[in-house]
mmCIF file of C-alpha atoms in Angstrom:
data_model
loop_
_atom_site.group_PDB
_atom_site.id
_atom_site.type_symbol
_atom_site.label_atom_id
_atom_site.label_comp_id
_atom_site.label_asym_id
_atom_site.label_seq_id
_atom_site.Cartn_x
_atom_site.Cartn_y
_atom_site.Cartn_z
ATOM 1 C CA UNK E 1 36.683 -89.265 29.833
ATOM 2 C CA UNK E 2 39.294 -90.152 32.413
ATOM 3 C CA UNK E 3 43.041 -90.050 31.845
ATOM 4 C CA UNK E 4 46.059 -91.915 33.196
ATOM 5 C CA UNK E 5 49.740 -91.229 33.372
ATOM 6 C CA UNK E 6 51.223 -93.780 30.983
ATOM 7 C CA UNK E 7 53.734 -95.679 33.101
ATOM 8 C CA UNK E 8 57.000 -93.811 33.593
ATOM 9 C CA UNK E 9 56.638 -91.929 30.312
ATOM 10 C CA UNK E 10 55.676 -88.305 29.810
ATOM 11 C CA UNK E 11 52.489 -89.388 28.060
ATOM 12 C CA UNK E 12 48.988 -88.994 29.451
ATOM 13 C CA UNK E 13 46.370 -91.208 27.820
ATOM 14 C CA UNK E 14 42.626 -91.743 27.904
ATOM 15 C CA UNK E 15 41.737 -94.828 29.932
ATOM 16 C CA UNK E 16 39.821 -96.163 26.930
ATOM 17 C CA UNK E 17 41.800 -96.584 23.734
ATOM 18 C CA UNK E 18 40.571 -97.203 20.213
ATOM 19 C CA UNK E 19 41.847 -100.390 18.611
ATOM 20 C CA UNK E 20 42.007 -99.563 14.915
ATOM 21 C CA UNK E 21 42.280 -103.043 13.403
ATOM 22 C CA UNK E 22 38.760 -102.687 11.877
ATOM 23 C CA UNK E 23 39.456 -99.177 10.550
ATOM 24 C CA UNK E 24 39.856 -99.278 6.798
ATOM 25 C CA UNK E 25 39.110 -102.989 6.551
ATOM 26 C CA UNK E 26 35.646 -103.606 7.987
ATOM 27 C CA UNK E 27 34.377 -100.092 7.300
ATOM 28 C CA UNK E 28 34.907 -97.632 4.476
ATOM 29 C CA UNK E 29 36.989 -94.478 4.660
ATOM 30 C CA UNK E 30 34.116 -92.057 5.279
ATOM 31 C CA UNK E 31 32.617 -94.099 8.124
ATOM 32 C CA UNK E 32 36.068 -94.745 9.608
ATOM 33 C CA UNK E 33 36.831 -91.015 9.628
ATOM 34 C CA UNK E 34 33.476 -90.332 11.281
ATOM 35 C CA UNK E 35 34.276 -92.924 13.960
ATOM 36 C CA UNK E 36 37.705 -91.453 14.665
ATOM 37 C CA UNK E 37 36.354 -87.905 14.887
ATOM 38 C CA UNK E 38 33.587 -89.048 17.238
ATOM 39 C CA UNK E 39 36.147 -90.804 19.434
ATOM 40 C CA UNK E 40 38.289 -87.689 19.779
ATOM 41 C CA UNK E 41 35.212 -85.545 20.425
ATOM 42 C CA UNK E 42 34.365 -87.886 23.322
ATOM 43 C CA UNK E 43 37.879 -87.638 24.762
ATOM 44 C CA UNK E 44 39.557 -90.772 23.408
ATOM 45 C CA UNK E 45 43.215 -89.889 22.837
ATOM 46 C CA UNK E 46 44.908 -93.317 22.507
ATOM 47 C CA UNK E 47 44.816 -94.930 19.046
ATOM 48 C CA UNK E 48 46.389 -98.303 18.308
ATOM 49 C CA UNK E 49 47.096 -99.408 14.746
ATOM 50 C CA UNK E 50 49.620 -101.397 12.693
ATOM 51 C CA UNK E 51 50.888 -101.539 9.099
ATOM 52 C CA UNK E 52 49.159 -104.904 8.701
ATOM 53 C CA UNK E 53 45.715 -103.520 9.656
ATOM 54 C CA UNK E 54 43.933 -103.131 6.354
ATOM 55 C CA UNK E 55 47.313 -103.506 4.629
ATOM 56 C CA UNK E 56 48.231 -99.957 5.652
ATOM 57 C CA UNK E 57 44.836 -98.301 5.217
ATOM 58 C CA UNK E 58 44.219 -98.119 8.988
ATOM 59 C CA UNK E 59 47.339 -95.976 9.435
ATOM 60 C CA UNK E 60 46.446 -93.874 6.388
ATOM 61 C CA UNK E 61 42.946 -93.080 7.620
ATOM 62 C CA UNK E 62 44.204 -92.254 11.124
ATOM 63 C CA UNK E 63 46.784 -89.957 9.557
ATOM 64 C CA UNK E 64 44.078 -88.215 7.553
ATOM 65 C CA UNK E 65 41.761 -87.886 10.563
ATOM 66 C CA UNK E 66 44.321 -86.309 12.874
ATOM 67 C CA UNK E 67 46.653 -84.450 10.513
ATOM 68 C CA UNK E 68 45.566 -81.117 12.023
ATOM 69 C CA UNK E 69 45.164 -82.450 15.568
ATOM 70 C CA UNK E 70 48.394 -84.395 15.976
ATOM 71 C CA UNK E 71 49.200 -82.903 19.372
ATOM 72 C CA UNK E 72 45.831 -84.051 20.744
ATOM 73 C CA UNK E 73 46.365 -87.781 20.213
ATOM 74 C CA UNK E 74 48.744 -90.567 21.220
ATOM 75 C CA UNK E 75 49.474 -92.717 18.171
ATOM 76 C CA UNK E 76 50.646 -96.273 18.651
ATOM 77 C CA UNK E 77 51.668 -98.516 15.779
ATOM 78 C CA UNK E 78 53.621 -101.717 15.430
ATOM 79 C CA UNK E 79 56.524 -103.251 13.572
ATOM 80 C CA UNK E 80 57.533 -106.777 12.673
ATOM 81 C CA UNK E 81 54.768 -108.069 10.409
ATOM 82 C CA UNK E 82 55.834 -107.852 6.784
ATOM 83 C CA UNK E 83 52.947 -107.360 4.340
ATOM 84 C CA UNK E 84 53.181 -109.650 1.324
ATOM 85 C CA UNK E 85 53.277 -108.075 -2.129
ATOM 86 C CA UNK E 86 50.009 -109.869 -2.960
ATOM 87 C CA UNK E 87 48.215 -108.193 -0.058
ATOM 88 C CA UNK E 88 49.707 -104.814 -0.990
ATOM 89 C CA UNK E 89 48.264 -105.207 -4.493
ATOM 90 C CA UNK E 90 44.906 -106.366 -3.124
ATOM 91 C CA UNK E 91 44.711 -103.273 -0.901
ATOM 92 C CA UNK E 92 44.729 -101.015 -3.970
ATOM 93 C CA UNK E 93 41.547 -102.648 -5.257
ATOM 94 C CA UNK E 94 39.763 -102.754 -1.874
ATOM 95 C CA UNK E 95 37.537 -99.660 -2.457
ATOM 96 C CA UNK E 96 36.331 -101.058 -5.789
ATOM 97 C CA UNK E 97 35.634 -104.491 -4.296
ATOM 98 C CA UNK E 98 33.739 -102.966 -1.362
ATOM 99 C CA UNK E 99 31.563 -100.872 -3.670
ATOM 100 C CA UNK E 100 30.755 -103.910 -5.827
ATOM 101 C CA UNK E 101 29.751 -105.893 -2.754
ATOM 102 C CA UNK E 102 27.323 -103.154 -1.763
ATOM 103 C CA UNK E 103 25.797 -103.276 -5.241
ATOM 104 C CA UNK E 104 25.251 -107.052 -5.029
ATOM 105 C CA UNK E 105 23.954 -107.639 -1.470
ATOM 106 C CA UNK E 106 22.924 -111.213 -2.191
ATOM 107 C CA UNK E 107 26.524 -112.350 -2.531
ATOM 108 C CA UNK E 108 28.034 -110.022 0.040
ATOM 109 C CA UNK E 109 28.404 -112.451 2.947
ATOM 110 C CA UNK E 110 29.747 -115.230 0.718
ATOM 111 C CA UNK E 111 32.231 -112.822 -0.864
ATOM 112 C CA UNK E 112 33.376 -111.591 2.536
ATOM 113 C CA UNK E 113 34.120 -115.162 3.617
ATOM 114 C CA UNK E 114 36.058 -115.801 0.413
ATOM 115 C CA UNK E 115 38.068 -112.605 0.874
ATOM 116 C CA UNK E 116 38.863 -113.460 4.503
ATOM 117 C CA UNK E 117 40.023 -116.914 3.436
ATOM 118 C CA UNK E 118 42.247 -115.392 0.753
ATOM 119 C CA UNK E 119 43.807 -112.901 3.176
ATOM 120 C CA UNK E 120 44.516 -115.664 5.699
ATOM 121 C CA UNK E 121 46.172 -117.726 2.961
ATOM 122 C CA UNK E 122 48.575 -114.887 2.172
ATOM 123 C CA UNK E 123 50.670 -115.394 5.266
ATOM 124 C CA UNK E 124 52.341 -112.313 6.618
ATOM 125 C CA UNK E 125 55.947 -113.022 7.436
ATOM 126 C CA UNK E 126 57.676 -111.799 10.559
ATOM 127 C CA UNK E 127 60.686 -109.587 9.989
ATOM 128 C CA UNK E 128 62.683 -108.099 12.847
ATOM 129 C CA UNK E 129 65.845 -107.194 10.950
ATOM 130 C CA UNK E 130 67.119 -103.682 11.674
ATOM 131 C CA UNK E 131 66.816 -102.609 8.038
ATOM 132 C CA UNK E 132 63.188 -103.721 7.842
ATOM 133 C CA UNK E 133 62.264 -102.038 11.145
ATOM 134 C CA UNK E 134 63.719 -98.738 9.931
ATOM 135 C CA UNK E 135 61.958 -99.091 6.577
ATOM 136 C CA UNK E 136 58.658 -99.992 8.244
ATOM 137 C CA UNK E 137 58.809 -97.032 10.647
ATOM 138 C CA UNK E 138 59.477 -94.622 7.787
ATOM 139 C CA UNK E 139 56.494 -96.021 5.886
ATOM 140 C CA UNK E 140 54.278 -95.757 8.978
ATOM 141 C CA UNK E 141 55.313 -92.139 9.543
ATOM 142 C CA UNK E 142 54.352 -91.335 5.967
ATOM 143 C CA UNK E 143 50.960 -93.015 6.263
ATOM 144 C CA UNK E 144 50.302 -91.407 9.664
ATOM 145 C CA UNK E 145 51.362 -87.990 8.311
ATOM 146 C CA UNK E 146 53.496 -87.472 11.372
ATOM 147 C CA UNK E 147 57.113 -86.709 12.156
ATOM 148 C CA UNK E 148 57.104 -89.097 15.115
ATOM 149 C CA UNK E 149 55.321 -92.118 16.600
ATOM 150 C CA UNK E 150 54.369 -91.836 20.262
ATOM 151 C CA UNK E 151 54.640 -95.567 20.969
ATOM 152 C CA UNK E 152 56.081 -98.250 18.696
ATOM 153 C CA UNK E 153 55.346 -101.854 19.621
ATOM 154 C CA UNK E 154 57.094 -104.987 18.434
ATOM 155 C CA UNK E 155 54.258 -107.005 16.900
ATOM 156 C CA UNK E 156 54.195 -110.429 18.614
ATOM 157 C CA UNK E 157 57.855 -111.329 18.035
ATOM 158 C CA UNK E 158 59.091 -114.896 18.658
ATOM 159 C CA UNK E 159 60.679 -115.471 22.051
ATOM 160 C CA UNK E 160 64.142 -115.941 20.573
ATOM 161 C CA UNK E 161 64.005 -112.455 19.048
ATOM 162 C CA UNK E 162 63.224 -111.009 22.471
ATOM 163 C CA UNK E 163 65.917 -113.074 24.179
ATOM 164 C CA UNK E 164 68.663 -112.057 21.752
ATOM 165 C CA UNK E 165 67.838 -108.422 22.405
ATOM 166 C CA UNK E 166 69.348 -107.053 19.188
ATOM 167 C CA UNK E 167 66.002 -105.656 18.088
ATOM 168 C CA UNK E 168 65.927 -103.272 21.041
ATOM 169 C CA UNK E 169 69.116 -101.564 19.908
ATOM 170 C CA UNK E 170 67.521 -100.330 16.688
ATOM 171 C CA UNK E 171 64.482 -99.155 18.672
ATOM 172 C CA UNK E 172 66.759 -97.175 20.978
ATOM 173 C CA UNK E 173 68.409 -95.560 17.951
ATOM 174 C CA UNK E 174 64.998 -94.566 16.566
ATOM 175 C CA UNK E 175 64.240 -92.864 19.890
ATOM 176 C CA UNK E 176 67.528 -90.960 19.654
ATOM 177 C CA UNK E 177 66.632 -89.873 16.131
ATOM 178 C CA UNK E 178 63.239 -88.587 17.262
ATOM 179 C CA UNK E 179 61.341 -91.001 15.010
ATOM 180 C CA UNK E 180 59.640 -92.628 17.992
ATOM 181 C CA UNK E 181 59.129 -91.372 21.540
ATOM 182 C CA UNK E 182 58.784 -94.717 23.321
ATOM 183 C CA UNK E 183 58.713 -98.395 22.428
ATOM 184 C CA UNK E 184 57.338 -101.598 23.868
ATOM 185 C CA UNK E 185 56.049 -105.065 23.140
ATOM 186 C CA UNK E 186 52.717 -106.327 21.886
ATOM 187 C CA UNK E 187 53.129 -109.776 23.386
ATOM 188 C CA UNK E 188 51.665 -112.875 21.810
ATOM 189 C CA UNK E 189 51.651 -114.623 25.184
ATOM 190 C CA UNK E 190 52.280 -114.025 28.856
ATOM 191 C CA UNK E 191 55.469 -116.067 28.518
ATOM 192 C CA UNK E 192 56.814 -113.663 25.891
ATOM 193 C CA UNK E 193 55.989 -110.678 28.090
ATOM 194 C CA UNK E 194 57.743 -112.263 31.081
ATOM 195 C CA UNK E 195 60.834 -113.021 29.001
ATOM 196 C CA UNK E 196 60.978 -109.347 28.078
ATOM 197 C CA UNK E 197 60.542 -108.254 31.689
ATOM 198 C CA UNK E 198 63.509 -110.417 32.665
ATOM 199 C CA UNK E 199 65.672 -108.173 30.483
ATOM 200 C CA UNK E 200 65.363 -104.685 31.996
ATOM 201 C CA UNK E 201 68.126 -103.501 29.664
ATOM 202 C CA UNK E 202 65.662 -103.774 26.758
ATOM 203 C CA UNK E 203 64.233 -100.447 27.898
ATOM 204 C CA UNK E 204 60.553 -100.997 27.068
ATOM 205 C CA UNK E 205 57.989 -98.469 28.272
ATOM 206 C CA UNK E 206 54.822 -100.476 27.615
ATOM 207 C CA UNK E 207 53.378 -103.950 27.238
ATOM 208 C CA UNK E 208 50.256 -104.796 25.273
ATOM 209 C CA UNK E 209 48.673 -107.986 26.602
ATOM 210 C CA UNK E 210 45.307 -109.744 26.715
ATOM 211 C CA UNK E 211 42.962 -109.202 29.649
ATOM 212 C CA UNK E 212 39.250 -109.889 29.924
ATOM 213 C CA UNK E 213 36.707 -111.657 32.122
ATOM 214 C CA UNK E 214 37.809 -115.015 30.713
ATOM 215 C CA UNK E 215 41.564 -114.413 30.493
ATOM 216 C CA UNK E 216 42.823 -112.991 33.780
ATOM 217 C CA UNK E 217 46.249 -114.624 34.042
ATOM 218 C CA UNK E 218 48.206 -111.376 33.740
ATOM 219 C CA UNK E 219 46.696 -109.996 36.933
ATOM 220 C CA UNK E 220 48.849 -112.157 39.188
ATOM 221 C CA UNK E 221 51.666 -113.143 36.837
ATOM 222 C CA UNK E 222 52.492 -109.874 35.102
ATOM 223 C CA UNK E 223 50.920 -106.735 36.499
ATOM 224 C CA UNK E 224 52.866 -106.584 39.799
ATOM 225 C CA UNK E 225 56.206 -106.796 37.940
ATOM 226 C CA UNK E 226 55.168 -104.188 35.370
ATOM 227 C CA UNK E 227 53.963 -101.844 38.089
ATOM 228 C CA UNK E 228 57.231 -102.193 39.968
ATOM 229 C CA UNK E 229 59.151 -101.323 36.772
ATOM 230 C CA UNK E 230 56.907 -98.414 35.834
ATOM 231 C CA UNK E 231 55.860 -100.134 32.592
ATOM 232 C CA UNK E 232 52.481 -99.121 31.188
ATOM 233 C CA UNK E 233 49.948 -101.855 30.431
ATOM 234 C CA UNK E 234 47.667 -101.700 27.407
ATOM 235 C CA UNK E 235 44.983 -104.355 27.905
ATOM 236 C CA UNK E 236 43.634 -105.672 24.604
ATOM 237 C CA UNK E 237 40.659 -107.964 23.832
ATOM 238 C CA UNK E 238 38.436 -106.739 26.705
ATOM 239 C CA UNK E 239 35.486 -108.397 24.955
ATOM 240 C CA UNK E 240 37.192 -111.801 24.740
ATOM 241 C CA UNK E 241 37.535 -111.920 20.949
ATOM 242 C CA UNK E 242 33.864 -110.978 20.499
ATOM 243 C CA UNK E 243 32.384 -113.489 22.942
ATOM 244 C CA UNK E 244 31.212 -110.687 25.237
ATOM 245 C CA UNK E 245 29.401 -108.774 22.485
ATOM 246 C CA UNK E 246 26.101 -110.673 22.187
ATOM 247 C CA UNK E 247 24.733 -108.874 19.109
ATOM 248 C CA UNK E 248 28.006 -108.666 17.202
ATOM 249 C CA UNK E 249 27.671 -109.110 13.480
ATOM 250 C CA UNK E 250 23.859 -109.130 13.359
ATOM 251 C CA UNK E 251 23.081 -105.444 13.041
ATOM 252 C CA UNK E 252 25.901 -104.179 10.862
ATOM 253 C CA UNK E 253 26.383 -107.075 8.472
ATOM 254 C CA UNK E 254 30.010 -107.552 9.394
ATOM 255 C CA UNK E 255 31.697 -110.887 9.886
ATOM 256 C CA UNK E 256 33.638 -111.502 13.104
ATOM 257 C CA UNK E 257 35.585 -114.446 14.406
ATOM 258 C CA UNK E 258 34.234 -116.259 17.443
ATOM 259 C CA UNK E 259 30.727 -116.923 18.735
ATOM 260 C CA UNK E 260 28.058 -114.255 18.439
ATOM 261 C CA UNK E 261 26.263 -115.248 21.635
ATOM 262 C CA UNK E 262 27.479 -114.543 25.157
ATOM 263 C CA UNK E 263 26.681 -117.290 27.645
ATOM 264 C CA UNK E 264 25.106 -116.483 30.982
ATOM 265 C CA UNK E 265 28.261 -117.089 32.985
ATOM 266 C CA UNK E 266 28.537 -113.385 33.785
ATOM 267 C CA UNK E 267 24.844 -112.486 33.665
ATOM 268 C CA UNK E 268 24.993 -111.385 37.299
ATOM 269 C CA UNK E 269 26.986 -108.349 36.115
ATOM 270 C CA UNK E 270 24.008 -107.093 34.089
ATOM 271 C CA UNK E 271 21.141 -107.850 36.508
ATOM 272 C CA UNK E 272 18.516 -105.145 36.534
ATOM 273 C CA UNK E 273 19.860 -103.508 33.389
ATOM 274 C CA UNK E 274 22.479 -101.607 35.363
ATOM 275 C CA UNK E 275 25.008 -102.135 32.537
ATOM 276 C CA UNK E 276 25.381 -104.094 29.315
ATOM 277 C CA UNK E 277 27.662 -107.121 29.179
ATOM 278 C CA UNK E 278 30.126 -105.180 27.018
ATOM 279 C CA UNK E 279 30.170 -102.348 29.548
ATOM 280 C CA UNK E 280 30.649 -104.836 32.379
ATOM 281 C CA UNK E 281 33.537 -106.423 30.485
ATOM 282 C CA UNK E 282 35.173 -103.069 29.824
ATOM 283 C CA UNK E 283 34.562 -101.900 33.393
ATOM 284 C CA UNK E 284 36.324 -105.018 34.692
ATOM 285 C CA UNK E 285 39.459 -104.107 32.730
ATOM 286 C CA UNK E 286 39.268 -100.447 33.706
ATOM 287 C CA UNK E 287 39.040 -101.396 37.385
ATOM 288 C CA UNK E 288 42.084 -103.677 37.230
ATOM 289 C CA UNK E 289 44.937 -101.992 39.072
ATOM 290 C CA UNK E 290 47.968 -101.462 36.888
ATOM 291 C CA UNK E 291 46.134 -101.116 33.571
ATOM 292 C CA UNK E 292 46.833 -97.808 31.835
ATOM 293 C CA UNK E 293 44.600 -98.247 28.778
ATOM 294 C CA UNK E 294 41.712 -100.604 28.019
ATOM 295 C CA UNK E 295 41.945 -101.110 24.264
ATOM 296 C CA UNK E 296 38.651 -101.787 22.496
ATOM 297 C CA UNK E 297 38.233 -102.363 18.786
ATOM 298 C CA UNK E 298 35.820 -99.793 17.361
ATOM 299 C CA UNK E 299 34.740 -99.378 13.766
ATOM 300 C CA UNK E 300 31.516 -97.391 14.146
ATOM 301 C CA UNK E 301 30.455 -94.290 16.050
ATOM 302 C CA UNK E 302 27.889 -96.235 18.075
ATOM 303 C CA UNK E 303 30.687 -98.558 19.269
ATOM 304 C CA UNK E 304 32.565 -95.511 20.529
ATOM 305 C CA UNK E 305 29.533 -94.047 22.278
ATOM 306 C CA UNK E 306 28.646 -97.281 24.093
ATOM 307 C CA UNK E 307 32.210 -97.893 25.204
ATOM 308 C CA UNK E 308 32.735 -94.345 26.464
ATOM 309 C CA UNK E 309 29.351 -94.536 28.238
ATOM 310 C CA UNK E 310 30.904 -97.296 30.366
ATOM 311 C CA UNK E 311 32.494 -94.532 32.424
ATOM 312 C CA UNK E 312 29.019 -93.356 33.437
ATOM 313 C CA UNK E 313 27.584 -96.702 34.564
ATOM 314 C CA UNK E 314 28.014 -98.140 38.020
ATOM 315 C CA UNK E 315 31.432 -99.754 38.536
ATOM 316 C CA UNK E 316 31.646 -103.413 39.497
ATOM 317 C CA UNK E 317 31.172 -103.769 43.225
ATOM 318 C CA UNK E 318 33.719 -105.432 45.484
ATOM 319 C CA UNK E 319 31.398 -108.428 45.716
ATOM 320 C CA UNK E 320 31.080 -108.658 41.925
ATOM 321 C CA UNK E 321 34.819 -108.371 41.441
ATOM 322 C CA UNK E 322 35.457 -111.041 44.066
ATOM 323 C CA UNK E 323 33.027 -113.385 42.311
ATOM 324 C CA UNK E 324 34.646 -112.712 38.915
ATOM 325 C CA UNK E 325 38.112 -113.420 40.286
ATOM 326 C CA UNK E 326 37.078 -116.576 42.108
ATOM 327 C CA UNK E 327 34.819 -118.319 39.609
ATOM 328 C CA UNK E 328 36.234 -120.896 37.187
ATOM 329 C CA UNK E 329 35.803 -119.377 33.726
ATOM 330 C CA UNK E 330 35.594 -121.074 30.366
ATOM 331 C CA UNK E 331 36.441 -119.362 27.095
#
């Protein structure tokens, strides 16, 4: 594993981070714990979660996995998405539902689609009031079994919340109290990230933004400003929402959004079997100057092993990078 200094903070992080959205929702507790332990064994130290991931179960499982290894990991969670009471109740019955689905394989895929539809119908509301942020952080600390959060991110707040700036005052107070070490923004768009960067008084230490072979806009529009300010960049969606994982969903029975086939637009990156398309996609992000962490969603140990193995394959050549940057891409 390789490690980076995380912006102007005192943190040092693995260059590959584990996105824990699937933890506790797409996989059971035992398999999730196995995945997390494998990741740490292979040197992954950056873990990104949120209260809304698995309606809190992602944070709980991460807390269980690292309760005796807290000083070895950098825990990032988010604030701003309020979980509806209906989803909180549904989370309590999730283990029973999952076990029933395993017992009746013939209806599993149909049931998964119905459950996904139900979850999407229970809209999570955004809440950036000071009282809710404090309450949410306390709940996250309890689930994570930790006295502090290394990095707290505002979870895709509306632009007007960022512009008013009041939300940053409560984050600063949480730093002073020792509840969080640093805070930042998980931006829903480049525009939101730029609005935040125009307000240096907000005091953010990190930005989480989208970067992949298809979506490269931040390279010119955002990264130079962030680098100049010493703000760490966490690059999410390196696999373009699943488009760059050609076998996704076929071998593990899981349901993912987006197409399951990767087109041949970037086939030149895999010629001769020198790397898989997922490794090429991750390598592209890792080789982008200014990125501190490439954040990949991982729910199984084999996901972790393939992603970490990216560090051992040949990097993209200057010619390959030039072609990637110059070609018109379609998502």
